[in-house]
Tab-separated table of C-alpha atoms and ligand atoms in Angstrom:
chain	number	residue	atom	x	y	z
A	72	UNK	CA	145.581	58.921	-59.023
A	73	UNK	CA	146.300	58.814	-55.255
A	74	UNK	CA	144.998	55.422	-54.155
A	75	UNK	CA	144.911	53.521	-50.917
A	76	UNK	CA	143.461	50.203	-49.818
A	77	UNK	CA	140.968	51.078	-47.129
A	78	UNK	CA	138.175	49.241	-45.346
A	79	UNK	CA	134.778	50.082	-46.849
A	80	UNK	CA	132.689	48.918	-43.905
A	81	UNK	CA	132.882	48.974	-40.115
A	82	UNK	CA	131.353	45.479	-39.781
A	83	UNK	CA	133.387	42.425	-38.843
A	84	UNK	CA	133.843	41.502	-42.523
A	85	UNK	CA	135.989	44.207	-43.987
A	86	UNK	CA	136.128	44.698	-47.737
A	87	UNK	CA	139.538	46.038	-48.686
A	88	UNK	CA	139.288	47.889	-51.967
A	89	UNK	CA	141.567	50.366	-53.715
A	90	UNK	CA	140.139	53.866	-53.523
A	91	UNK	CA	140.949	57.038	-55.380
A	92	UNK	CA	141.207	59.143	-52.266
A	93	UNK	CA	140.726	62.446	-54.067
A	94	UNK	CA	137.444	61.216	-55.602
A	95	UNK	CA	136.309	59.594	-52.361
A	96	UNK	CA	136.985	62.796	-50.370
A	97	UNK	CA	135.165	64.926	-52.979
A	98	UNK	CA	132.136	62.566	-52.773
A	99	UNK	CA	132.094	62.750	-48.970
A	100	UNK	CA	132.366	66.534	-49.089
A	101	UNK	CA	129.208	66.709	-51.197
A	102	UNK	CA	127.344	64.090	-49.130
A	103	UNK	CA	128.154	65.763	-45.800
A	104	UNK	CA	127.983	69.378	-46.972
A	105	UNK	CA	131.475	69.688	-45.503
A	106	UNK	CA	134.204	72.257	-46.080
A	107	UNK	CA	137.905	71.368	-45.899
A	108	UNK	CA	140.062	74.168	-44.470
A	109	UNK	CA	143.820	73.593	-44.706
A	110	UNK	CA	146.903	75.406	-43.469
A	111	UNK	CA	149.860	75.968	-45.812
A	112	UNK	CA	151.992	73.618	-43.698
A	113	UNK	CA	149.911	70.593	-44.690
A	114	UNK	CA	151.207	67.975	-47.137
A	115	UNK	CA	150.786	69.093	-50.767
A	116	UNK	CA	148.077	66.496	-51.526
A	117	UNK	CA	145.957	67.814	-48.635
A	118	UNK	CA	146.450	71.381	-49.881
A	119	UNK	CA	145.321	70.234	-53.336
A	120	UNK	CA	141.995	68.804	-52.112
A	121	UNK	CA	141.175	71.656	-49.695
A	122	UNK	CA	138.390	74.174	-50.362
A	123	UNK	CA	140.459	76.896	-48.759
A	124	UNK	CA	144.173	77.114	-47.893
A	125	UNK	CA	145.367	79.949	-45.729
A	126	UNK	CA	147.172	81.361	-42.741
A	127	UNK	CA	145.656	81.374	-39.263
A	128	UNK	CA	143.750	84.628	-39.823
A	129	UNK	CA	142.337	83.537	-43.181
A	130	UNK	CA	141.334	80.156	-41.758
A	131	UNK	CA	139.589	81.811	-38.792
A	132	UNK	CA	137.688	84.101	-41.143
A	133	UNK	CA	136.616	81.163	-43.301
A	134	UNK	CA	135.514	79.230	-40.209
A	135	UNK	CA	133.504	82.248	-39.024
A	136	UNK	CA	131.735	82.615	-42.376
A	137	UNK	CA	131.156	79.073	-43.628
A	138	UNK	CA	127.659	77.743	-44.413
A	139	UNK	CA	128.885	74.148	-44.405
A	140	UNK	CA	127.413	71.731	-41.852
A	141	UNK	CA	130.772	70.117	-41.086
A	142	UNK	CA	134.213	71.737	-40.885
A	143	UNK	CA	137.105	69.400	-41.637
A	144	UNK	CA	140.216	71.105	-40.330
A	145	UNK	CA	143.457	70.042	-41.957
A	146	UNK	CA	145.764	71.769	-39.523
A	147	UNK	CA	146.606	71.471	-35.844
A	148	UNK	CA	144.497	71.229	-32.695
A	149	UNK	CA	144.416	74.936	-31.733
A	150	UNK	CA	143.197	75.832	-35.246
A	151	UNK	CA	140.371	73.293	-35.168
A	152	UNK	CA	139.524	74.478	-31.637
A	153	UNK	CA	139.232	78.044	-32.944
A	154	UNK	CA	136.835	76.827	-35.657
A	155	UNK	CA	134.770	75.017	-32.989
A	156	UNK	CA	134.690	78.104	-30.738
A	157	UNK	CA	133.353	80.096	-33.694
A	158	UNK	CA	130.857	77.318	-34.556
A	159	UNK	CA	129.684	75.686	-31.314
A	160	UNK	CA	126.801	73.908	-33.090
A	161	UNK	CA	128.823	72.476	-35.974
A	162	UNK	CA	130.764	69.256	-36.156
A	163	UNK	CA	134.479	70.107	-36.417
A	164	UNK	CA	136.752	67.238	-37.425
A	165	UNK	CA	140.548	67.013	-37.161
A	166	UNK	CA	142.101	64.108	-39.135
A	167	UNK	CA	144.557	63.316	-36.297
A	168	UNK	CA	143.717	64.456	-32.778
A	169	UNK	CA	147.420	64.172	-31.867
A	170	UNK	CA	148.257	67.061	-34.232
A	171	UNK	CA	149.178	69.530	-31.492
A	172	UNK	CA	151.606	72.454	-31.379
A	173	UNK	CA	154.831	72.904	-29.393
A	174	UNK	CA	154.089	76.618	-29.025
A	175	UNK	CA	150.617	76.010	-27.587
A	176	UNK	CA	152.118	73.341	-25.282
A	177	UNK	CA	154.712	75.846	-24.033
A	178	UNK	CA	151.971	77.772	-22.233
A	179	UNK	CA	150.171	75.556	-19.672
A	180	UNK	CA	146.947	77.233	-18.391
A	181	UNK	CA	147.690	76.884	-14.642
A	182	UNK	CA	151.138	78.495	-15.012
A	183	UNK	CA	149.757	81.201	-17.271
A	184	UNK	CA	147.045	82.025	-14.701
A	185	UNK	CA	149.808	82.665	-12.090
A	186	UNK	CA	151.823	84.726	-14.603
A	187	UNK	CA	148.773	86.838	-15.427
A	188	UNK	CA	148.031	87.385	-11.718
A	189	UNK	CA	151.573	88.737	-11.266
A	190	UNK	CA	150.796	91.604	-13.693
A	191	UNK	CA	147.534	93.187	-12.543
A	192	UNK	CA	146.054	95.817	-14.858
A	193	UNK	CA	147.684	94.308	-17.946
A	194	UNK	CA	145.710	93.631	-21.116
A	195	UNK	CA	146.344	90.072	-22.353
A	196	UNK	CA	146.965	89.684	-26.076
A	197	UNK	CA	147.508	86.056	-27.044
A	198	UNK	CA	148.756	84.651	-30.304
A	199	UNK	CA	146.169	82.278	-31.760
A	200	UNK	CA	148.712	79.419	-31.396
A	201	UNK	CA	147.510	78.627	-27.859
A	202	UNK	CA	144.912	76.379	-26.246
A	203	UNK	CA	141.260	77.326	-25.781
A	204	UNK	CA	141.957	77.694	-22.031
A	205	UNK	CA	144.598	80.364	-22.713
A	206	UNK	CA	142.244	82.093	-25.149
A	207	UNK	CA	139.593	82.110	-22.431
A	208	UNK	CA	142.080	83.969	-20.157
A	209	UNK	CA	142.910	86.538	-22.864
A	210	UNK	CA	141.403	89.888	-23.830
A	211	UNK	CA	142.319	89.811	-27.518
A	212	UNK	CA	143.653	87.100	-29.827
A	213	UNK	CA	146.021	87.913	-32.685
A	214	UNK	CA	147.760	86.074	-35.488
A	215	UNK	CA	151.106	86.674	-37.156
A	216	UNK	CA	149.373	88.776	-39.825
A	217	UNK	CA	147.515	91.193	-37.534
A	218	UNK	CA	149.585	91.302	-34.296
A	219	UNK	CA	151.292	94.625	-35.116
A	220	UNK	CA	148.034	96.249	-36.226
A	221	UNK	CA	146.189	95.075	-33.095
A	222	UNK	CA	148.895	96.241	-30.678
A	223	UNK	CA	148.956	99.614	-32.446
A	224	UNK	CA	145.246	100.055	-31.621
A	225	UNK	CA	145.799	99.721	-27.855
A	226	UNK	CA	146.139	103.043	-25.953
A	227	UNK	CA	149.810	103.830	-25.264
A	228	UNK	CA	149.382	103.909	-21.471
A	229	UNK	CA	147.772	100.421	-21.334
A	230	UNK	CA	150.317	97.798	-20.186
A	231	UNK	CA	150.220	94.557	-22.198
A	232	UNK	CA	151.067	90.895	-21.627
A	233	UNK	CA	151.844	89.133	-24.910
A	234	UNK	CA	151.726	85.301	-25.008
A	235	UNK	CA	152.838	82.680	-25.795
A	236	UNK	CA	155.434	83.299	-28.553
A	237	UNK	CA	158.423	85.319	-27.380
A	238	UNK	CA	159.801	85.696	-30.911
A	239	UNK	CA	156.606	87.133	-32.368
A	240	UNK	CA	156.374	89.256	-29.193
A	241	UNK	CA	159.888	90.652	-29.721
A	242	UNK	CA	159.100	91.353	-33.369
A	243	UNK	CA	155.899	93.232	-32.392
A	244	UNK	CA	157.828	95.249	-29.769
A	245	UNK	CA	160.349	96.204	-32.445
A	246	UNK	CA	157.659	97.176	-34.960
A	247	UNK	CA	155.410	99.111	-32.566
A	248	UNK	CA	157.890	100.508	-30.030
A	249	UNK	CA	155.609	99.161	-27.254
A	250	UNK	CA	157.018	97.645	-24.115
A	251	UNK	CA	155.173	94.354	-23.508
A	252	UNK	CA	155.595	91.611	-20.903
A	253	UNK	CA	156.376	88.425	-22.834
A	254	UNK	CA	155.554	84.812	-22.015
A	255	UNK	CA	158.678	82.835	-22.955
A	256	UNK	CA	157.181	80.282	-25.363
A	257	UNK	CA	158.437	79.327	-28.807
A	258	UNK	CA	157.800	77.139	-31.835
A	259	UNK	CA	160.100	74.114	-32.182
A	260	UNK	CA	160.076	74.470	-35.986
A	261	UNK	CA	160.878	78.166	-36.311
A	262	UNK	CA	163.550	78.005	-33.592
A	263	UNK	CA	165.398	75.386	-35.591
A	264	UNK	CA	166.613	77.739	-38.316
A	265	UNK	CA	170.317	78.445	-38.059
A	266	UNK	CA	171.631	81.990	-38.478
A	267	UNK	CA	175.060	80.670	-39.494
A	268	UNK	CA	173.638	78.401	-42.207
A	269	UNK	CA	171.323	81.163	-43.386
A	270	UNK	CA	174.319	83.479	-43.889
A	271	UNK	CA	176.226	80.701	-45.705
A	272	UNK	CA	173.228	80.073	-47.962
A	273	UNK	CA	172.920	83.773	-48.758
A	274	UNK	CA	176.605	83.767	-49.781
A	275	UNK	CA	176.016	80.752	-52.052
A	276	UNK	CA	172.948	82.453	-53.606
A	277	UNK	CA	173.870	86.153	-53.676
A	278	UNK	CA	170.771	87.179	-55.677
A	279	UNK	CA	168.323	85.274	-53.464
A	280	UNK	CA	166.094	87.274	-51.148
A	281	UNK	CA	165.681	85.864	-47.637
A	282	UNK	CA	162.115	86.008	-46.284
A	283	UNK	CA	160.966	84.810	-42.860
A	284	UNK	CA	158.038	84.156	-40.550
A	285	UNK	CA	158.040	86.258	-37.334
A	286	UNK	CA	158.101	83.079	-35.188
A	287	UNK	CA	161.822	82.829	-36.126
A	288	UNK	CA	164.439	84.090	-33.671
A	289	UNK	CA	165.605	87.732	-34.000
A	290	UNK	CA	169.047	86.537	-35.206
A	291	UNK	CA	167.400	84.885	-38.227
A	292	UNK	CA	164.897	87.714	-38.848
A	293	UNK	CA	167.845	90.128	-39.046
A	294	UNK	CA	168.888	88.496	-42.326
A	295	UNK	CA	165.426	88.644	-43.923
A	296	UNK	CA	164.425	91.430	-46.300
A	297	UNK	CA	160.746	90.664	-45.637
A	298	UNK	CA	158.989	89.265	-42.539
A	299	UNK	CA	155.357	88.169	-42.583
A	300	UNK	CA	152.716	85.508	-42.002
A	301	UNK	CA	152.527	82.576	-44.407
A	302	UNK	CA	149.935	84.367	-46.561
A	303	UNK	CA	152.000	87.566	-46.511
A	304	UNK	CA	155.109	85.608	-47.599
A	305	UNK	CA	153.136	84.008	-50.428
A	306	UNK	CA	151.946	87.418	-51.628
A	307	UNK	CA	155.419	88.885	-51.281
A	308	UNK	CA	157.093	86.372	-53.615
A	309	UNK	CA	154.533	87.305	-56.283
A	310	UNK	CA	155.221	91.046	-55.966
A	311	UNK	CA	159.002	90.897	-55.652
A	312	UNK	CA	161.183	91.163	-58.758
A	313	UNK	CA	163.607	88.595	-57.282
A	314	UNK	CA	163.894	85.208	-58.993
A	315	UNK	CA	165.219	83.289	-55.982
A	316	UNK	CA	164.107	83.191	-52.346
A	317	UNK	CA	165.414	81.619	-49.148
A	318	UNK	CA	162.265	80.782	-47.205
A	319	UNK	CA	162.551	80.670	-43.391
A	320	UNK	CA	159.321	79.009	-42.374
A	321	UNK	CA	157.815	75.516	-42.567
A	322	UNK	CA	158.477	74.370	-46.162
A	323	UNK	CA	154.836	73.316	-46.790
A	324	UNK	CA	154.235	76.885	-48.007
A	325	UNK	CA	156.659	76.297	-50.904
A	326	UNK	CA	154.014	74.112	-52.618
A	327	UNK	CA	151.817	77.191	-53.120
A	328	UNK	CA	154.790	79.466	-53.923
A	329	UNK	CA	155.883	77.092	-56.669
A	330	UNK	CA	152.321	76.941	-58.031
A	331	UNK	CA	151.901	80.708	-58.332
A	332	UNK	CA	155.488	81.392	-59.429
A	333	UNK	CA	156.697	78.292	-61.309
A	334	UNK	CA	159.643	80.201	-62.861
A	335	UNK	CA	161.032	81.309	-59.495
A	336	UNK	CA	163.218	79.227	-57.184
A	337	UNK	CA	162.418	78.670	-53.510
A	338	UNK	CA	165.123	77.379	-51.198
A	339	UNK	CA	164.026	76.173	-47.742
A	340	UNK	CA	166.090	77.820	-44.984
A	341	UNK	CA	168.383	75.249	-43.375
A	342	UNK	CA	167.802	73.886	-39.874
A	343	UNK	CA	170.662	73.683	-37.345
A	344	UNK	CA	171.190	69.942	-37.866
A	345	UNK	CA	170.960	68.004	-41.096
A	346	UNK	CA	167.455	66.917	-40.149
A	347	UNK	CA	163.988	67.460	-41.582
A	348	UNK	CA	163.098	69.341	-38.398
A	349	UNK	CA	162.009	72.425	-40.336
A	350	UNK	CA	158.882	70.349	-41.144
A	351	UNK	CA	156.262	70.660	-38.419
A	352	UNK	CA	155.860	67.148	-36.966
A	353	UNK	CA	152.379	68.057	-35.712
A	354	UNK	CA	151.042	69.431	-38.987
A	355	UNK	CA	152.502	66.464	-40.856
A	356	UNK	CA	150.579	63.934	-38.747
A	357	UNK	CA	147.573	64.586	-40.996
A	358	UNK	CA	147.532	62.478	-44.149
A	359	UNK	CA	145.140	62.113	-47.054
A	360	UNK	CA	144.059	58.703	-45.688
A	361	UNK	CA	143.306	60.173	-42.253
A	362	UNK	CA	141.414	63.017	-43.917
A	363	UNK	CA	139.273	60.500	-45.786
A	364	UNK	CA	138.703	58.319	-42.708
A	365	UNK	CA	137.759	61.230	-40.434
A	366	UNK	CA	135.119	62.322	-42.946
A	367	UNK	CA	133.854	58.781	-43.490
A	368	UNK	CA	133.621	58.008	-39.753
A	369	UNK	CA	132.879	61.597	-38.634
A	370	UNK	CA	135.535	61.314	-35.959
A	371	UNK	CA	137.782	62.475	-34.308
A	372	UNK	CA	135.778	65.557	-33.486
A	373	UNK	CA	136.752	68.625	-31.462
A	374	UNK	CA	134.800	69.113	-28.237
A	375	UNK	CA	135.298	71.783	-25.585
A	376	UNK	CA	133.769	72.538	-22.190
A	377	UNK	CA	130.931	75.051	-22.872
A	378	UNK	CA	132.286	77.627	-20.361
A	379	UNK	CA	135.760	77.629	-21.973
A	380	UNK	CA	134.180	77.815	-25.408
A	381	UNK	CA	132.056	80.833	-24.461
A	382	UNK	CA	134.931	82.673	-22.737
A	383	UNK	CA	137.312	82.030	-25.648
A	384	UNK	CA	134.854	83.377	-28.221
A	385	UNK	CA	134.989	87.032	-27.106
A	386	UNK	CA	138.761	87.604	-27.652
A	387	UNK	CA	138.556	85.880	-31.050
A	388	UNK	CA	135.644	88.086	-32.082
A	389	UNK	CA	137.594	91.160	-30.931
A	390	UNK	CA	140.488	90.079	-33.141
A	391	UNK	CA	138.223	89.668	-36.175
A	392	UNK	CA	136.679	93.089	-35.572
A	393	UNK	CA	140.050	94.809	-35.034
A	394	UNK	CA	141.680	93.411	-38.164
A	395	UNK	CA	139.038	93.810	-40.874
A	396	UNK	CA	141.470	95.627	-43.142
A	397	UNK	CA	144.323	93.106	-42.806
A	398	UNK	CA	144.722	90.938	-45.919
A	399	UNK	CA	144.777	87.163	-45.710
B	137	LIG	P1	150.428	81.823	-39.776
B	137	LIG	O1	149.412	80.840	-40.249
B	137	LIG	O2	149.769	82.975	-39.084
B	137	LIG	O3	151.353	82.261	-40.849
B	137	LIG	O4	151.288	81.072	-38.649
B	137	LIG	C1	152.083	79.987	-38.945
B	137	LIG	C2	152.044	78.912	-37.929
B	137	LIG	O5	152.945	78.616	-37.236
B	137	LIG	C3	150.857	78.161	-37.811
B	137	LIG	O6	151.059	77.213	-36.859
B	138	LIG	FE1	152.967	74.969	-33.756
B	138	LIG	FE2	155.275	75.670	-34.845
B	138	LIG	FE3	153.925	73.618	-35.851
B	138	LIG	FE4	153.008	76.137	-36.170
B	138	LIG	S1	154.880	75.276	-37.013
B	138	LIG	S2	151.831	74.328	-35.569
B	138	LIG	S3	153.647	77.070	-34.222
B	138	LIG	S4	154.820	73.721	-33.794
């Protein structure tokens, strides 16, 4: 039982009682007709209580299709924003409003507007890991699971700006042979993996297969036998005959890998320093207690200026339409 002592009333006399948080969250879910959507990088206990766990594409699809009255987003700000853009009339809750994203922060809207103006006639394809303002300035949104497929659908003579992740951009250029103008943003977590340590680890585990997320730097991707989104990596470890994997992405995904393949071994790829910096500090701000409290108090909620919300919807809808056949 996962318990916590939490206040049961907002009045001046607080009653502190031990709660089984899993039971309390399940009760609130029923009461509120809420759905809990969680990313694979969330703490294992949050993954275990979620109605749906997925990558950014899967989560967007779930948000677009849900009949729930309230969406509780166990992920980071840009993900909850996407759910709100797709559901302007629903209450969208994020357990910790501070759960941001270094990649989204690496692309400030005013600077991106100047960048875009410097490349007239370019189509703007933006990775979903960006703010609603950047989405509103984009033509099409993509995720790590559909970026290659979306770029392949653009006529060859159409110049493209790809933002904000330079590593995913470079990977898409390599896979499609397209020349794209890249915004130079990156993810603090995926840039932390060390090529040298990855090679050392592969030597220590000669039968292990290295797999990686395309937000990693090209030097790390070079050593991976498979590159894909979190959902794609999860599927891959189930199909592969290998018994051991070196996993170069946020280690939250290993919880699901271990569940579906308990006999296989998953080794998190090592960061440059001996730190825990391969864990996303933003994703990990959400806790089971905060999840419970946000549902109980129906706050913090995601709100967006209506004009931004409306402008950001079109490129997200284009993405969903252009990637119907991509698995998630
Ligand atoms: P995916 O969910 O597309 O695998 O991306 C991972 C990520 O960095 C989410 O922030
Ligand atoms: Fe952002 Fe990187 Fe964390 Fe994903 S892992 S939410 S891209 S900082």
